[in-house]
Amino acid sequence: MIRMLVAMVAVTFVAVMGAPPTAAASPAASVDTAAVQRPMPRIEGRRLIVDDKPWLLLGGELANSSASSRAYMAPRWKTLAQLNLNTVLMPVSWELIEPKEGQFDFALVDGLLDDARAQHLRIVILWFGSWKNSMSSYVPAWVKDDSRRFPRARIADGSAIEMLTPFAPANAEADARAFAALMAHLAKTDPQRTVLMVQVENEIGMIPEPRDRSPLALAAWAKPVPAGLKGAGKSWQQAYGDDADEAFMAWAYARYADRVAAAGKRAYPLPMFVNAALPRPGRLPGSGYPAAGPLPKLADIWRKGAPSIDFLAPDIYFPNFVEWTKAYAALGDPWFIPEANQAGAIEAPANALYAIGALGAFGYSPFSIDDLVPGDDAGLADNYAMLASLAPLILERQGSDRIAAVRAPVAFDGTPDLADQVLTMGATRLTARLTDPFPPRGDKPQHPEAHGAIVLQLGADDYLIAGRGVTFTFAPATGKGITGIAAIDEGAYEGGQWTPGRRLNGDQNHQGRHLRLPSDKLTVQRVRLYRYE
């Protein structure tokens, strides 16, 4: 297995609504005056820029409650670093930073960021504000206790549900005020730019019905579609037909999220995004999935309703990873995957290679990363170490035809499509077989969903191919003549330099017929081709 050390750099007045809040003092809240003020993280094109350079985000998301206790997290930070992460996605919940209205306590946040810095890890904050997985379970008790001031969404029979309505200005004002206070605090106390981005809310959506029926929602439904949207001036039903309920709620959620994000950005303009819970095939909005979240089919509404949000992101827990990543990549925005199934899933390395290599994602992050231990991680740590070593090559090539990736598409029911995949790069046609023709003796049945490879063109006839379980053959792109293998070297990139290991010949390249990435381990191989007739 590949075991590389990932070199990392260790250091990586708010306009709120209402009266200025007060913050509880904490030792960690004071700014280290000796700390270097690093450049602001930002989005440029489809890239995340950190320390004025493109950043390949090799992440993992903490389980929902882990970051509610610094003591609970204390023994886990070192393990996260050992898994070769460079970024941890960490929830910050409204209920814990504003236990009393207008009184903020950031001691927990400050302590967690100090602990992350000690392991040279960066952070993406997940703001668990008004909604987490659609529900309003992370709002403070003083919000929960006052449903007159902070009204709930309601279903068709008039019943209130455990969900703030997005149509109440008081709800948005309270959330925006708390979020702005958090961002203002980070602006003062994080000159190291430990925090790279913020996710605003979590998996926003309406359940168990597709549309809120609270009095405020019904009043908004009676109004025409706003200017700038399809069918502006018409009723929602006239403009969107069977999709009217979901379109209407998407606009309401987008406007609410924008109000929160805009307040935060006025305090500290980090990149911000929203994430979506995805539907199963054939399921109806509301009853089968949280309706109106930032899904590709609703992207136009979300973009127009939430201009303060930099991009939309998917949470992918289903087998049809390739289908969903293609849909989000097609939006043309910067993007990454904040939740990619459970950490430790066997397909995680292949998914990361595919999203980054084939579709230009700037990062990847499985969920519940703090439950993993090195050596029992299905190759995630090795894959992250490999990607970190290749990051300069990857980032230089993203957006060009000098980078590609393959993995087997898998249907929602788990059936993989094992048809050969063909890549054309430069003058060469590369054909990828997605099963290992020579699996190790006594090996368990192959899992093609765990097979994948990234391909980087280094020169006219020089390619670097990394991954596992994929076998490549080579031919001229024109179909004329023959492409042969001059040499294949196993090796690694260390400090930006290629360090060759074994020269793979004979049985290892099938007497010059192919390049094989074994299915039982991740490898990096460099192949030089030649041509003859």
Coordinates of C-alpha atoms in Angstrom, one line a residue:
M1 CA 0.0 0.0 0.0
I2 CA 1.1 3.5 -0.7
R3 CA 2.2 5.3 2.5
M4 CA 3.2 8.9 1.7
L5 CA 3.5 11.8 4.0
V6 CA 1.3 14.7 2.9
A7 CA 3.3 17.9 3.3
M8 CA 1.1 20.7 4.5
V9 CA 1.7 24.3 5.5
A10 CA 0.8 24.5 9.1
V11 CA -0.6 28.0 9.0
T12 CA -3.0 27.9 6.7
F13 CA -18.1 45.7 11.9
V14 CA -20.7 43.2 10.9
A15 CA -24.0 44.4 9.4
V16 CA -26.4 42.4 11.5
M17 CA -30.1 43.0 11.9
G18 CA -31.0 44.5 15.3
A19 CA -28.8 45.4 18.2
P20 CA -25.2 44.3 18.3
P21 CA -24.9 40.9 20.1
T22 CA -22.5 40.2 23.0
A23 CA -20.0 37.4 23.0
A24 CA -18.8 35.4 26.0
A25 CA -15.1 35.8 26.6
S26 CA -12.9 32.7 26.1
P27 CA -9.1 32.3 26.3
A28 CA -9.1 30.9 22.8
A29 CA -11.0 33.8 21.4
S30 CA -8.0 36.2 21.5
V31 CA -6.1 36.8 18.3
D32 CA -2.5 35.6 18.2
T33 CA -0.8 38.8 17.2
A34 CA 2.2 36.8 16.0
A35 CA 0.1 34.9 13.5
V36 CA 0.6 35.7 9.9
Q37 CA -2.4 37.2 8.1
R38 CA -2.8 34.7 5.3
P39 CA -4.6 35.5 2.0
M40 CA -8.4 35.0 2.0
P41 CA -9.6 31.7 0.5
R42 CA -11.7 32.4 -2.6
I43 CA -13.3 30.9 -5.6
E44 CA -11.7 31.6 -9.0
G45 CA -13.4 30.0 -12.0
R46 CA -14.1 26.4 -10.9
R47 CA -11.2 26.4 -8.4
L48 CA -10.9 26.9 -4.7
I49 CA -7.9 29.1 -4.0
V50 CA -6.1 28.8 -0.7
D51 CA -3.0 30.7 0.2
D52 CA -3.1 32.2 -3.3
K53 CA -2.8 28.7 -4.9
P54 CA -5.4 26.2 -6.2
W55 CA -6.4 23.7 -3.5
L56 CA -7.3 20.1 -3.8
L57 CA -9.6 19.5 -0.9
L58 CA -9.1 16.0 0.5
G59 CA -11.7 16.0 3.2
G60 CA -13.9 14.1 5.6
E61 CA -17.1 15.2 7.3
L62 CA -17.5 14.7 11.0
A63 CA -20.5 12.9 12.4
N64 CA -23.3 15.3 13.3
S65 CA -22.7 15.5 17.1
S66 CA -18.9 15.0 17.2
A67 CA -18.0 18.7 17.2
S68 CA -20.3 19.5 20.0
S69 CA -17.6 18.4 22.5
R70 CA -14.0 19.4 22.4
A71 CA -13.1 16.6 24.7
Y72 CA -14.8 14.0 22.5
M73 CA -12.8 15.3 19.5
A74 CA -9.5 15.6 21.3
P75 CA -8.2 12.1 20.6
R76 CA -9.6 12.1 17.1
W77 CA -7.7 15.0 15.4
K78 CA -4.4 13.1 15.2
T79 CA -6.3 10.2 13.6
L80 CA -7.8 12.5 11.0
A81 CA -4.4 13.7 10.1
Q82 CA -3.1 10.1 9.9
L83 CA -5.9 9.5 7.4
N84 CA -4.1 12.0 5.2
L85 CA -7.0 14.5 5.1
N86 CA -6.1 18.1 4.6
T87 CA -9.6 19.5 5.4
V88 CA -12.2 18.5 7.9
L89 CA -15.9 19.4 7.5
M90 CA -17.1 20.4 10.9
P91 CA -20.6 21.3 12.1
V92 CA -21.2 24.5 14.1
S93 CA -24.7 24.6 15.5
W94 CA -26.7 27.6 16.2
E95 CA -28.0 26.2 19.5
L96 CA -24.5 26.0 21.0
I97 CA -23.2 29.4 20.0
E98 CA -26.3 31.4 20.9
P99 CA -27.8 29.6 23.9
K100 CA -29.5 32.9 25.0
E101 CA -30.7 35.4 22.5
G102 CA -28.1 37.9 21.7
Q103 CA -25.4 36.3 23.9
F104 CA -22.8 34.4 21.9
D105 CA -20.3 31.9 23.1
F106 CA -17.5 30.9 20.7
A107 CA -15.3 29.1 23.1
L108 CA -16.1 25.6 21.6
V109 CA -15.5 26.8 18.1
D110 CA -12.2 28.5 19.0
G111 CA -11.0 25.4 20.8
L112 CA -11.8 23.1 17.9
L113 CA -10.0 25.4 15.5
D114 CA -6.9 25.4 17.7
D115 CA -7.0 21.6 17.8
A116 CA -7.3 21.4 14.0
R117 CA -4.4 23.8 13.6
A118 CA -2.2 21.6 15.8
Q119 CA -2.6 18.9 13.2
H120 CA -2.2 21.2 10.3
L121 CA -5.8 20.6 9.2
R122 CA -8.0 23.2 7.5
I123 CA -11.8 23.4 8.2
V124 CA -15.0 23.8 6.2
I125 CA -17.7 24.9 8.6
L126 CA -21.2 23.4 8.2
W127 CA -23.7 25.9 9.6
F128 CA -26.4 24.0 11.3
G129 CA -28.8 26.9 11.6
S130 CA -32.5 26.9 10.7
W131 CA -32.4 23.5 9.0
K132 CA -30.4 20.3 9.2
N133 CA -31.7 17.5 7.1
S134 CA -34.8 19.6 6.5
M135 CA -35.7 19.8 10.2
S136 CA -35.1 22.6 12.7
S137 CA -33.5 20.6 15.4
Y138 CA -30.4 22.7 15.8
V139 CA -32.1 26.0 16.5
P140 CA -31.7 27.3 20.1
A141 CA -34.3 26.5 22.7
W142 CA -35.5 30.1 22.8
V143 CA -36.5 29.8 19.2
K144 CA -38.2 26.4 19.7
D145 CA -40.1 27.7 22.6
D146 CA -41.6 30.7 20.8
S147 CA -43.6 29.5 17.8
R148 CA -45.6 32.7 17.6
R149 CA -42.5 34.8 17.0
F150 CA -40.7 32.0 15.1
P151 CA -43.5 30.2 13.2
R152 CA -43.3 26.7 11.9
A153 CA -44.1 25.2 8.5
R154 CA -47.4 23.4 8.3
I155 CA -48.8 20.6 6.2
A156 CA -52.1 20.4 4.4
D157 CA -54.2 19.5 7.5
G158 CA -52.9 22.5 9.2
S159 CA -50.6 20.7 11.6
A160 CA -47.3 22.4 12.5
I161 CA -44.1 20.4 12.0
E162 CA -40.6 20.6 13.5
M163 CA -39.5 22.9 10.8
L164 CA -39.2 26.7 10.6
T165 CA -41.1 28.2 7.8
P166 CA -38.9 30.1 5.3
F167 CA -41.6 32.7 4.8
A168 CA -41.2 34.3 8.2
P169 CA -38.9 37.3 8.3
A170 CA -38.2 36.8 12.0
N171 CA -36.8 33.3 11.3
A172 CA -34.4 34.6 8.7
E173 CA -33.4 37.6 10.8
A174 CA -32.5 35.5 13.8
D175 CA -30.5 33.0 11.8
A176 CA -28.7 35.7 9.8
R177 CA -27.8 37.6 12.9
A178 CA -26.3 34.5 14.5
F179 CA -24.5 33.5 11.4
A180 CA -23.1 37.0 10.9
A181 CA -21.8 37.0 14.5
L182 CA -20.0 33.7 13.8
M183 CA -18.4 35.0 10.7
A184 CA -17.4 38.3 12.3
H185 CA -15.8 36.3 15.1
L186 CA -13.8 34.2 12.5
A187 CA -12.7 37.4 10.7
K188 CA -11.1 38.6 14.0
T189 CA -9.7 35.3 15.3
D190 CA -8.6 33.3 12.3
P191 CA -5.8 35.2 10.6
Q192 CA -4.4 31.7 9.7
R193 CA -7.4 31.1 7.5
T194 CA -8.0 27.8 9.0
V195 CA -11.6 28.0 7.9
L196 CA -11.7 27.8 4.1
M197 CA -15.5 27.8 3.3
V198 CA -18.9 27.6 4.9
Q199 CA -21.9 25.5 4.1
V200 CA -25.0 27.5 4.8
E201 CA -27.7 25.2 6.4
N202 CA -27.7 21.5 5.7
E203 CA -29.9 19.6 3.2
I204 CA -32.6 22.2 3.0
G205 CA -35.9 20.8 1.8
M206 CA -39.6 20.4 2.6
I207 CA -41.0 17.1 4.0
P208 CA -43.4 15.3 4.4
E209 CA -45.2 17.3 1.8
P210 CA -43.9 19.3 -1.1
R211 CA -45.2 22.7 0.0
D212 CA -45.5 24.6 3.2
R213 CA -49.2 25.4 4.0
S214 CA -48.6 27.9 6.9
P215 CA -50.5 31.2 6.6
L216 CA -47.4 33.1 5.5
A217 CA -46.7 30.4 2.9
L218 CA -50.3 30.5 1.6
A219 CA -50.1 34.3 1.2
A220 CA -46.9 34.0 -0.8
W221 CA -48.4 31.2 -3.0
A222 CA -51.2 33.6 -3.9
K223 CA -48.6 36.1 -5.4
P224 CA -47.3 35.9 -8.9
V225 CA -44.0 34.3 -9.9
P226 CA -41.2 36.9 -9.3
A227 CA -39.4 38.7 -12.1
G228 CA -36.5 36.9 -13.5
L229 CA -38.0 33.4 -13.1
K230 CA -39.7 31.4 -15.8
G231 CA -43.3 32.5 -16.1
A232 CA -42.8 35.7 -14.2
G233 CA -46.1 37.4 -13.5
K234 CA -48.1 34.2 -13.8
S235 CA -49.3 32.0 -10.9
W236 CA -46.8 29.3 -9.8
Q237 CA -49.2 26.7 -11.0
Q238 CA -49.5 28.3 -14.5
A239 CA -45.7 28.7 -14.8
Y240 CA -44.5 25.4 -13.5
G241 CA -47.5 23.0 -13.7
D242 CA -46.8 19.7 -11.9
D243 CA -43.6 21.1 -10.5
A244 CA -45.1 24.2 -9.1
D245 CA -45.0 23.2 -5.4
E246 CA -41.3 22.4 -5.6
A247 CA -40.4 25.5 -7.6
F248 CA -42.2 27.7 -5.2
M249 CA -40.5 26.2 -2.2
A250 CA -37.1 26.3 -3.9
W251 CA -37.5 30.1 -4.4
A252 CA -38.4 30.6 -0.8
Y253 CA -35.5 28.5 0.5
A254 CA -33.1 30.2 -1.8
R255 CA -34.1 33.7 -0.8
Y256 CA -33.8 32.7 2.9
A257 CA -30.4 31.0 2.4
D258 CA -29.2 34.1 0.5
R259 CA -30.3 36.4 3.4
V260 CA -28.3 34.3 5.8
A261 CA -25.2 34.0 3.5
A262 CA -25.3 37.7 2.6
A263 CA -25.2 38.7 6.3
G264 CA -22.3 36.4 6.8
K265 CA -20.4 37.6 3.8
R266 CA -20.7 41.2 4.9
A267 CA -18.9 40.2 8.0
Y268 CA -16.3 37.8 6.4
P269 CA -16.6 37.0 2.7
L270 CA -15.5 33.3 2.7
P271 CA -16.8 31.1 -0.1
M272 CA -20.2 29.7 0.7
F273 CA -22.3 26.8 -0.7
V274 CA -25.5 24.8 -0.1
N275 CA -25.9 21.0 -0.3
A276 CA -28.8 18.8 -1.4
A277 CA -30.3 15.5 -0.3
L278 CA -30.8 13.6 -3.5
P279 CA -34.0 11.7 -4.6
R280 CA -34.3 8.0 -5.3
P281 CA -35.6 7.2 -8.8
G282 CA -39.3 7.7 -9.2
R283 CA -39.9 9.2 -5.8
L284 CA -42.1 12.3 -5.4
P285 CA -41.0 15.6 -3.9
G286 CA -41.8 15.9 -0.2
S287 CA -42.9 12.3 0.3
G288 CA -39.9 10.6 -1.3
Y289 CA -37.2 13.2 -0.7
P290 CA -36.9 16.7 0.8
A291 CA -38.5 18.9 -1.9
A292 CA -36.9 22.0 -3.3
G293 CA -33.3 21.6 -2.2
P294 CA -30.4 22.7 -4.5
L295 CA -30.9 19.9 -7.1
P296 CA -29.7 20.3 -10.7
K297 CA -33.3 20.5 -11.9
L298 CA -33.8 23.5 -9.6
A299 CA -30.4 25.1 -10.2
D300 CA -31.7 28.1 -12.1
I301 CA -34.1 29.0 -9.3
W302 CA -31.5 28.6 -6.7
R303 CA -28.9 30.7 -8.6
K304 CA -31.3 33.5 -9.1
G305 CA -32.7 33.4 -5.6
A306 CA -29.4 33.1 -3.8
P307 CA -26.7 35.1 -5.6
S308 CA -24.6 35.1 -2.4
I309 CA -24.1 31.3 -2.6
D310 CA -21.1 30.4 -4.7
F311 CA -22.1 26.9 -5.8
L312 CA -24.5 24.0 -5.2
A313 CA -23.2 20.6 -3.9
P314 CA -24.6 17.1 -3.7
D315 CA -24.7 14.7 -0.8
I316 CA -24.3 11.3 -2.6
Y317 CA -25.3 8.2 -0.6
F318 CA -26.6 6.2 -3.6
P319 CA -24.7 3.8 -5.8
N320 CA -25.3 5.9 -9.0
F321 CA -22.5 8.2 -8.1
V322 CA -21.4 8.7 -11.7
E323 CA -24.9 9.9 -12.7
W324 CA -25.2 12.5 -10.0
T325 CA -21.6 13.8 -10.3
K326 CA -22.2 14.3 -14.0
A327 CA -25.4 16.2 -13.3
Y328 CA -23.6 18.6 -10.9
A329 CA -20.5 19.0 -13.1
A330 CA -22.7 19.9 -16.0
L331 CA -23.9 23.0 -14.1
G332 CA -20.5 24.6 -15.0
D333 CA -19.9 26.0 -11.5
P334 CA -17.1 25.2 -9.1
W335 CA -18.1 22.2 -7.1
F336 CA -17.1 19.4 -4.7
I337 CA -18.9 16.6 -2.8
P338 CA -19.3 17.4 0.9
E339 CA -20.9 14.1 1.7
A340 CA -19.9 11.1 -0.4
N341 CA -21.5 8.1 1.4
Q342 CA -20.1 6.7 4.7
A343 CA -16.4 7.0 5.3
G344 CA -14.9 3.5 4.8
A345 CA -17.1 2.6 1.8
I346 CA -15.0 0.5 -0.6
E347 CA -15.9 2.7 -3.6
A348 CA -14.6 5.9 -1.9
P349 CA -11.1 6.0 -3.6
A350 CA -12.6 5.3 -7.0
N351 CA -15.2 8.0 -6.5
A352 CA -12.7 10.5 -5.5
L353 CA -10.5 9.8 -8.5
Y354 CA -13.4 10.0 -10.9
A355 CA -14.9 13.2 -9.5
I356 CA -11.6 15.0 -9.5
G357 CA -10.1 13.5 -12.6
A358 CA -13.0 13.2 -15.0
L359 CA -15.3 16.0 -13.8
G360 CA -13.1 18.7 -12.4
A361 CA -14.3 18.6 -8.7
F362 CA -12.0 20.5 -6.5
G363 CA -12.6 18.2 -3.6
Y364 CA -14.1 15.1 -2.1
S365 CA -15.4 14.3 1.4
P366 CA -17.0 11.2 2.8
F367 CA -19.3 11.4 5.9
S368 CA -18.5 10.3 9.5
I369 CA -14.8 10.4 9.0
D370 CA -14.1 10.4 12.7
D371 CA -15.4 6.8 12.9
L372 CA -12.5 5.6 10.8
V373 CA -9.1 4.3 11.8
P374 CA -6.0 4.1 9.5
G375 CA -5.6 0.6 8.1
D376 CA -9.3 0.0 8.3
D377 CA -10.4 2.6 5.8
A378 CA -10.9 0.8 2.5
G379 CA -7.8 2.6 1.0
L380 CA -9.0 6.1 1.6
A381 CA -5.8 7.2 3.5
D382 CA -3.6 5.7 0.8
N383 CA -5.7 7.3 -1.9
Y384 CA -5.5 10.7 -0.2
A385 CA -1.8 10.4 0.1
M386 CA -1.5 9.6 -3.5
L387 CA -3.8 12.4 -4.6
A388 CA -1.8 14.9 -2.4
S389 CA 1.4 13.9 -4.1
L390 CA -0.2 14.3 -7.5
A391 CA -2.1 17.5 -6.6
P392 CA 0.2 19.9 -8.5
L393 CA -0.1 17.8 -11.7
I394 CA -3.9 17.4 -11.2
L395 CA -4.6 21.1 -10.6
E396 CA -2.4 22.2 -13.5
R397 CA -4.4 20.0 -15.8
Q398 CA -8.0 20.3 -14.6
G399 CA -10.2 21.9 -17.3
S400 CA -7.9 20.6 -20.1
D401 CA -7.8 17.4 -22.2
R402 CA -4.6 16.3 -20.4
I403 CA -6.5 14.8 -17.5
A404 CA -9.2 12.1 -17.4
A405 CA -10.5 9.3 -15.1
V406 CA -12.5 6.1 -15.4
R407 CA -14.7 4.1 -13.1
A408 CA -17.6 1.8 -13.7
P409 CA -21.0 3.5 -13.7
V410 CA -23.3 1.8 -11.2
A411 CA -27.0 1.9 -11.4
F412 CA -29.2 2.8 -8.4
D413 CA -29.8 -0.9 -7.9
G414 CA -26.1 -1.6 -7.6
T415 CA -25.5 -3.1 -11.0
P416 CA -22.2 -2.0 -12.5
D417 CA -21.7 -1.3 -16.2
L418 CA -18.4 -3.1 -17.0
A419 CA -18.2 -2.1 -20.6
D420 CA -14.7 -0.9 -21.7
Q421 CA -14.2 2.8 -21.6
V422 CA -12.2 4.7 -24.2
L423 CA -10.2 7.9 -23.6
T424 CA -8.5 9.9 -26.3
M425 CA -5.6 11.9 -25.1
G426 CA -3.3 13.5 -27.5
A427 CA -2.4 11.0 -30.3
T428 CA -3.3 8.0 -28.2
R429 CA -6.5 6.1 -27.6
L430 CA -6.5 4.4 -24.2
T431 CA -9.0 1.6 -23.6
A432 CA -9.8 0.9 -20.0
R433 CA -11.0 -2.5 -18.8
L434 CA -12.7 -2.2 -15.4
T435 CA -12.0 -5.6 -14.0
D436 CA -8.6 -7.1 -13.1
P437 CA -7.7 -9.9 -15.6
F438 CA -5.2 -11.4 -13.1
P439 CA -6.6 -11.0 -9.6
P440 CA -4.4 -12.2 -6.7
R441 CA -4.7 -15.8 -6.0
G442 CA -7.2 -16.6 -3.3
D443 CA -8.6 -13.1 -3.5
K444 CA -12.2 -12.5 -2.7
P445 CA -14.6 -11.8 -5.6
Q446 CA -13.8 -8.6 -7.3
H447 CA -15.8 -5.4 -6.5
P448 CA -15.7 -3.4 -9.8
E449 CA -17.4 -0.5 -8.0
A450 CA -14.1 0.0 -6.1
H451 CA -12.0 0.1 -9.3
G452 CA -11.0 3.4 -10.8
A453 CA -8.1 5.3 -12.2
I454 CA -6.9 8.8 -13.0
V455 CA -4.9 9.5 -16.1
L456 CA -2.5 12.5 -16.5
Q457 CA -0.8 13.2 -19.8
L458 CA 2.8 14.3 -19.1
G459 CA 4.1 14.5 -22.7
A460 CA 3.2 13.5 -26.2
D461 CA 3.7 9.8 -25.4
D462 CA 4.2 10.0 -21.7
Y463 CA 1.3 9.2 -19.2
L464 CA 0.9 8.8 -15.5
I465 CA -1.9 6.4 -14.5
A466 CA -2.9 5.8 -10.9
G467 CA -5.6 3.8 -9.2
R468 CA -6.6 0.2 -8.8
G469 CA -8.4 -2.6 -10.6
V470 CA -8.2 -1.1 -14.1
T471 CA -6.2 -2.4 -17.1
F472 CA -5.2 -0.1 -20.0
T473 CA -4.3 -0.9 -23.6
F474 CA -3.0 1.7 -26.1
A475 CA -3.6 2.4 -29.8
P476 CA -3.1 5.4 -32.2
A477 CA -6.1 7.8 -32.0
T478 CA -6.1 7.8 -35.9
G479 CA -6.5 4.0 -36.0
K480 CA -3.4 3.8 -38.2
G481 CA -0.3 1.9 -37.1
I482 CA 0.5 0.4 -33.7
T483 CA 1.2 1.9 -30.3
G484 CA 3.7 -0.1 -28.3
I485 CA 4.8 0.2 -24.7
A486 CA 8.4 1.4 -24.4
A487 CA 8.5 1.3 -20.6
I488 CA 6.3 1.2 -17.5
D489 CA 7.7 2.3 -14.2
E490 CA 6.0 1.9 -10.9
G491 CA 6.8 4.8 -8.6
A492 CA 5.7 7.9 -6.8
Y493 CA 5.8 11.7 -6.9
E494 CA 7.6 13.1 -3.9
G495 CA 8.1 16.8 -3.5
G496 CA 7.0 17.3 -7.1
Q497 CA 9.6 14.9 -8.5
W498 CA 9.1 11.5 -10.0
T499 CA 10.8 8.7 -8.0
P500 CA 10.8 5.5 -10.0
G501 CA 10.5 2.1 -8.4
R502 CA 10.3 -1.2 -10.3
R503 CA 10.5 -1.3 -14.0
L504 CA 7.3 -3.3 -14.8
N505 CA 7.9 -5.8 -17.7
G506 CA 7.3 -9.4 -18.5
D507 CA 4.4 -10.8 -16.4
Q508 CA 3.7 -7.3 -15.0
N509 CA 2.8 -5.8 -18.3
H510 CA 1.7 -9.0 -20.0
Q511 CA 4.7 -9.1 -22.3
G512 CA 4.2 -5.5 -23.4
R513 CA 0.5 -5.8 -24.0
H514 CA -1.0 -3.6 -21.3
L515 CA -0.6 -1.5 -18.2
R516 CA -2.3 -3.1 -15.2
L517 CA -3.3 -1.5 -11.9
P518 CA -3.8 -4.4 -9.5
S519 CA -7.2 -4.7 -7.8
D520 CA -5.7 -5.3 -4.3
K521 CA -3.8 -2.1 -3.9
L522 CA -3.4 1.5 -5.2
T523 CA -0.4 2.0 -7.5
V524 CA 1.1 4.9 -9.5
Q525 CA 2.6 3.9 -12.9
R526 CA 4.3 6.0 -15.6
V527 CA 4.2 4.7 -19.1
R528 CA 6.2 5.8 -22.1
L529 CA 4.8 4.8 -25.5
Y530 CA 6.2 4.4 -29.0
R531 CA 4.7 3.9 -32.5
Y532 CA 5.4 1.6 -35.4
E533 CA 3.7 0.1 -38.4

